[in-house]
Amino acid sequence: MVEQLFLKPISSSFMKTVPSLSVDMSGTIGNKTQHPLKQLLILPINTLDQFSIQAGHLKEDIVIDTPFDFHALPSGTVVQIGSAQLRLTFHCEPCSKIKHLTNIKKIVHQRGYHSQVLRAGSIKLGDKVEVLLERHEAIPYVFADRIKWYLDKYPTPILVSDLINAIGLSSSYCRAVPAVIRHRTDIDKKLILFKKNPVSYTHLR
């Protein structure tokens, strides 16, 4: 069941508690623009209780209470909340921005689930969370695995900053790419460009 809802208004840096959200294929209407794979962050209330964190402080859009372990659902699972349908993409990566709230290492895989809108609709307080039979492609959580996943799908040279953006991570991860793929013989390293090359560079689709 939906316990709390938050809006991240375009004109404000503060989150706003609301009774309902309207979502379309670009995400929450009235929200700041979100990455296509990270349009809504869904957080089980168990995380807030376990780590003694106040709702909204993890920048979640939806706080839910379910009788099952929401974080245990596989990537690619489709859930219906209200009249909206959402594809679960990957767990939210804990970062230094929340280190004043809790131990980052302990909250890994419990910091919420990112999702992508599959069907527009409205989400209201008290709405049920239903897991549907439909399944989509799983997106890896591990950094190097996600790089491989993307390059396998789009085997075209891409600037490292665009690659990081495409897989839903912040630009700060660019510096780590050489180290995380160094021993990955299954990743075609020639596809990752660290300098713009007008001949081989293809813009993010």
Short mmCIF file of C-alpha atoms in Angstrom, two decimals:
data_model
loop_
_atom_site.label_atom_id
_atom_site.label_comp_id
_atom_site.label_asym_id
_atom_site.label_seq_id
_atom_site.Cartn_x
_atom_site.Cartn_y
_atom_site.Cartn_z
CA MET A 1 0.00 0.00 0.00
CA VAL A 2 1.14 3.55 -0.71
CA GLU A 3 2.00 5.26 2.57
CA GLN A 4 3.49 8.58 1.40
CA LEU A 5 4.06 10.46 -1.85
CA PHE A 6 6.53 13.20 -2.67
CA LEU A 7 6.87 15.72 -5.47
CA LYS A 8 10.18 17.32 -6.47
CA PRO A 9 8.89 20.58 -8.00
CA ILE A 10 10.77 22.04 -10.96
CA SER A 11 10.90 25.47 -9.33
CA SER A 12 12.08 24.32 -5.89
CA SER A 13 14.91 22.39 -4.25
CA PHE A 14 12.55 21.10 -1.57
CA MET A 15 10.41 17.98 -1.70
CA LYS A 16 6.69 18.39 -1.20
CA THR A 17 4.34 15.87 0.42
CA VAL A 18 1.30 15.29 -1.80
CA PRO A 19 -1.84 13.10 -1.71
CA SER A 20 -1.42 11.91 -5.30
CA LEU A 21 0.96 11.82 -8.26
CA SER A 22 0.11 11.95 -11.94
CA VAL A 23 2.63 10.12 -14.11
CA ASP A 24 3.14 9.94 -17.85
CA MET A 25 5.82 8.31 -20.00
CA SER A 26 8.36 10.98 -19.02
CA GLY A 27 7.84 10.49 -15.29
CA THR A 28 5.92 12.43 -12.67
CA ILE A 29 4.07 15.44 -14.05
CA GLY A 30 5.39 18.60 -12.37
CA ASN A 31 8.60 16.91 -11.22
CA LYS A 32 12.14 17.76 -12.14
CA THR A 33 13.31 15.83 -15.21
CA GLN A 34 14.47 12.34 -14.36
CA HIS A 35 16.60 9.78 -16.22
CA PRO A 36 14.44 7.39 -18.32
CA LEU A 37 15.48 4.45 -16.11
CA LYS A 38 15.06 6.40 -12.87
CA GLN A 39 11.71 8.16 -13.26
CA LEU A 40 10.30 7.22 -9.86
CA LEU A 41 12.10 5.95 -6.78
CA ILE A 42 10.01 3.51 -4.76
CA LEU A 43 11.04 2.93 -1.15
CA PRO A 44 9.67 0.31 1.25
CA ILE A 45 8.79 1.76 4.63
CA ASN A 46 10.88 -1.03 6.19
CA THR A 47 14.03 0.84 5.13
CA LEU A 48 12.93 3.99 6.91
CA ASP A 49 12.10 2.00 10.05
CA GLN A 50 15.26 -0.10 10.01
CA PHE A 51 17.64 2.84 9.58
CA SER A 52 15.58 5.40 11.54
CA ILE A 53 15.32 7.76 8.58
CA GLN A 54 12.51 10.24 8.11
CA ALA A 55 10.34 9.84 5.00
CA GLY A 56 11.51 12.02 2.14
CA HIS A 57 15.12 12.24 3.28
CA LEU A 58 16.21 9.59 0.76
CA LYS A 59 14.56 11.59 -2.05
CA GLU A 60 12.05 8.85 -2.73
CA ASP A 61 8.89 9.52 -4.73
CA ILE A 62 6.78 6.75 -3.23
CA VAL A 63 6.88 5.10 0.19
CA ILE A 64 5.15 1.74 0.24
CA ASP A 65 4.28 -0.94 2.77
CA THR A 66 4.06 -4.46 1.34
CA PRO A 67 3.77 -7.93 2.92
CA PHE A 68 6.73 -9.09 0.78
CA ASP A 69 10.34 -8.00 0.40
CA PHE A 70 10.07 -5.37 -2.31
CA HIS A 71 13.84 -5.10 -2.80
CA ALA A 72 13.99 -8.86 -3.49
CA LEU A 73 11.95 -8.49 -6.68
CA PRO A 74 14.14 -9.01 -9.78
CA SER A 75 14.99 -6.17 -12.12
CA GLY A 76 12.47 -6.15 -14.96
CA THR A 77 9.51 -6.86 -12.68
CA VAL A 78 6.41 -4.81 -13.51
CA VAL A 79 4.28 -3.43 -10.69
CA GLN A 80 0.98 -1.63 -10.79
CA ILE A 81 0.42 1.14 -8.28
CA GLY A 82 -2.92 2.85 -8.66
CA SER A 83 -3.57 3.03 -12.41
CA ALA A 84 0.11 3.40 -13.31
CA GLN A 85 2.38 0.55 -14.34
CA LEU A 86 6.08 0.75 -13.54
CA ARG A 87 9.06 -1.36 -14.58
CA LEU A 88 11.60 -1.90 -11.80
CA THR A 89 15.04 -1.12 -13.24
CA PHE A 90 17.74 -1.29 -10.52
CA HIS A 91 18.30 -0.58 -6.85
CA CYS A 92 19.22 2.97 -5.94
CA GLU A 93 22.96 3.31 -5.35
CA PRO A 94 23.82 4.68 -1.88
CA CYS A 95 26.06 7.74 -2.19
CA SER A 96 27.93 10.22 -0.03
CA LYS A 97 24.90 12.52 0.02
CA ILE A 98 23.20 10.26 2.58
CA LYS A 99 26.22 9.40 4.75
CA HIS A 100 24.93 11.81 7.42
CA LEU A 101 21.76 9.71 7.63
CA THR A 102 23.11 6.17 7.85
CA ASN A 103 25.96 3.78 7.13
CA ILE A 104 26.23 3.65 3.32
CA LYS A 105 27.56 0.09 3.26
CA LYS A 106 24.70 -1.23 5.39
CA ILE A 107 21.96 0.32 3.27
CA VAL A 108 23.15 -1.20 -0.02
CA HIS A 109 20.20 -2.88 -1.83
CA GLN A 110 17.78 -1.30 0.65
CA ARG A 111 17.87 2.32 -0.50
CA GLY A 112 14.87 2.01 -2.83
CA TYR A 113 14.09 0.69 -6.30
CA HIS A 114 14.27 2.92 -9.39
CA SER A 115 11.50 2.49 -11.93
CA GLN A 116 10.39 3.47 -15.41
CA VAL A 117 6.82 4.32 -16.39
CA LEU A 118 5.21 1.78 -18.72
CA ARG A 119 1.65 3.05 -18.47
CA ALA A 120 0.60 6.53 -17.47
CA GLY A 121 -1.83 6.95 -14.62
CA SER A 122 -2.38 8.30 -11.15
CA ILE A 123 -0.97 7.10 -7.84
CA LYS A 124 -2.76 7.99 -4.60
CA LEU A 125 -2.24 7.42 -0.91
CA GLY A 126 -3.68 4.03 0.03
CA ASP A 127 -3.28 2.52 -3.46
CA LYS A 128 -2.30 -1.14 -3.60
CA VAL A 129 1.06 -2.35 -4.94
CA GLU A 130 0.45 -5.27 -7.28
CA VAL A 131 3.19 -7.39 -8.90
CA LEU A 132 2.15 -8.25 -12.48
CA LEU A 133 3.12 -11.28 -14.55
CA GLU A 134 4.73 -9.15 -17.25
CA ARG A 135 8.54 -9.16 -17.24
CA HIS A 136 11.11 -6.98 -18.96
CA GLU A 137 14.84 -7.31 -19.47
CA ALA A 138 16.84 -7.22 -16.25
CA ILE A 139 19.37 -4.41 -15.84
CA PRO A 140 22.49 -5.32 -13.82
CA TYR A 141 23.21 -3.45 -10.59
CA VAL A 142 26.98 -4.03 -10.56
CA PHE A 143 28.81 -1.16 -12.28
CA ALA A 144 30.95 -3.19 -14.71
CA ASP A 145 28.07 -5.56 -15.50
CA ARG A 146 25.86 -2.62 -16.39
CA ILE A 147 28.53 -1.23 -18.71
CA LYS A 148 28.70 -4.61 -20.46
CA TRP A 149 24.91 -4.80 -20.64
CA TYR A 150 24.73 -1.45 -22.42
CA LEU A 151 27.63 -2.08 -24.83
CA ASP A 152 26.20 -5.48 -25.76
CA LYS A 153 22.94 -3.77 -26.68
CA TYR A 154 24.56 -0.83 -28.48
CA PRO A 155 28.01 -1.94 -29.76
CA THR A 156 28.92 1.51 -31.10
CA PRO A 157 31.73 3.75 -29.81
CA ILE A 158 30.43 6.13 -27.14
CA LEU A 159 32.01 8.85 -25.03
CA VAL A 160 32.48 7.69 -21.45
CA SER A 161 30.35 10.53 -20.04
CA ASP A 162 27.45 9.57 -22.31
CA LEU A 163 27.87 5.91 -21.40
CA ILE A 164 27.67 6.69 -17.69
CA ASN A 165 24.59 8.82 -18.25
CA ALA A 166 22.98 6.09 -20.37
CA ILE A 167 23.28 3.50 -17.62
CA GLY A 168 21.78 5.84 -15.04
CA LEU A 169 24.80 6.92 -13.00
CA SER A 170 26.21 10.35 -12.16
CA SER A 171 29.20 11.83 -13.99
CA SER A 172 31.39 11.21 -10.93
CA TYR A 173 31.55 7.55 -11.99
CA CYS A 174 33.47 8.40 -15.17
CA ARG A 175 36.78 8.44 -13.34
CA ALA A 176 36.22 4.88 -12.08
CA VAL A 177 35.52 3.30 -15.46
CA PRO A 178 39.13 2.32 -16.39
CA ALA A 179 39.62 0.56 -13.05
CA VAL A 180 36.32 -1.34 -13.02
CA ILE A 181 36.72 -2.70 -16.57
CA ARG A 182 40.48 -3.32 -16.46
CA HIS A 183 40.17 -7.07 -15.91
CA ARG A 184 36.89 -7.55 -17.78
CA THR A 185 37.89 -9.41 -20.94
CA ASP A 186 34.20 -9.68 -21.86
CA ILE A 187 33.88 -5.90 -22.34
CA ASP A 188 34.97 -4.38 -25.64
CA LYS A 189 37.04 -1.49 -24.28
CA LYS A 190 37.52 0.02 -27.73
CA LEU A 191 33.89 1.11 -27.64
CA ILE A 192 34.49 3.46 -24.71
CA LEU A 193 35.92 6.79 -25.79
CA PHE A 194 37.69 9.05 -23.34
CA LYS A 195 38.16 11.80 -25.92
CA LYS A 196 35.64 13.00 -28.47
CA ASN A 197 36.30 11.55 -31.92
CA PRO A 198 34.13 13.05 -34.69
CA VAL A 199 34.67 9.98 -36.85
CA SER A 200 33.70 7.18 -34.47
CA TYR A 201 31.68 8.95 -31.78
CA THR A 202 27.97 8.24 -31.81
CA HIS A 203 25.67 10.38 -29.68
CA LEU A 204 23.54 8.67 -27.09
CA ARG A 205 20.33 7.41 -28.64
#
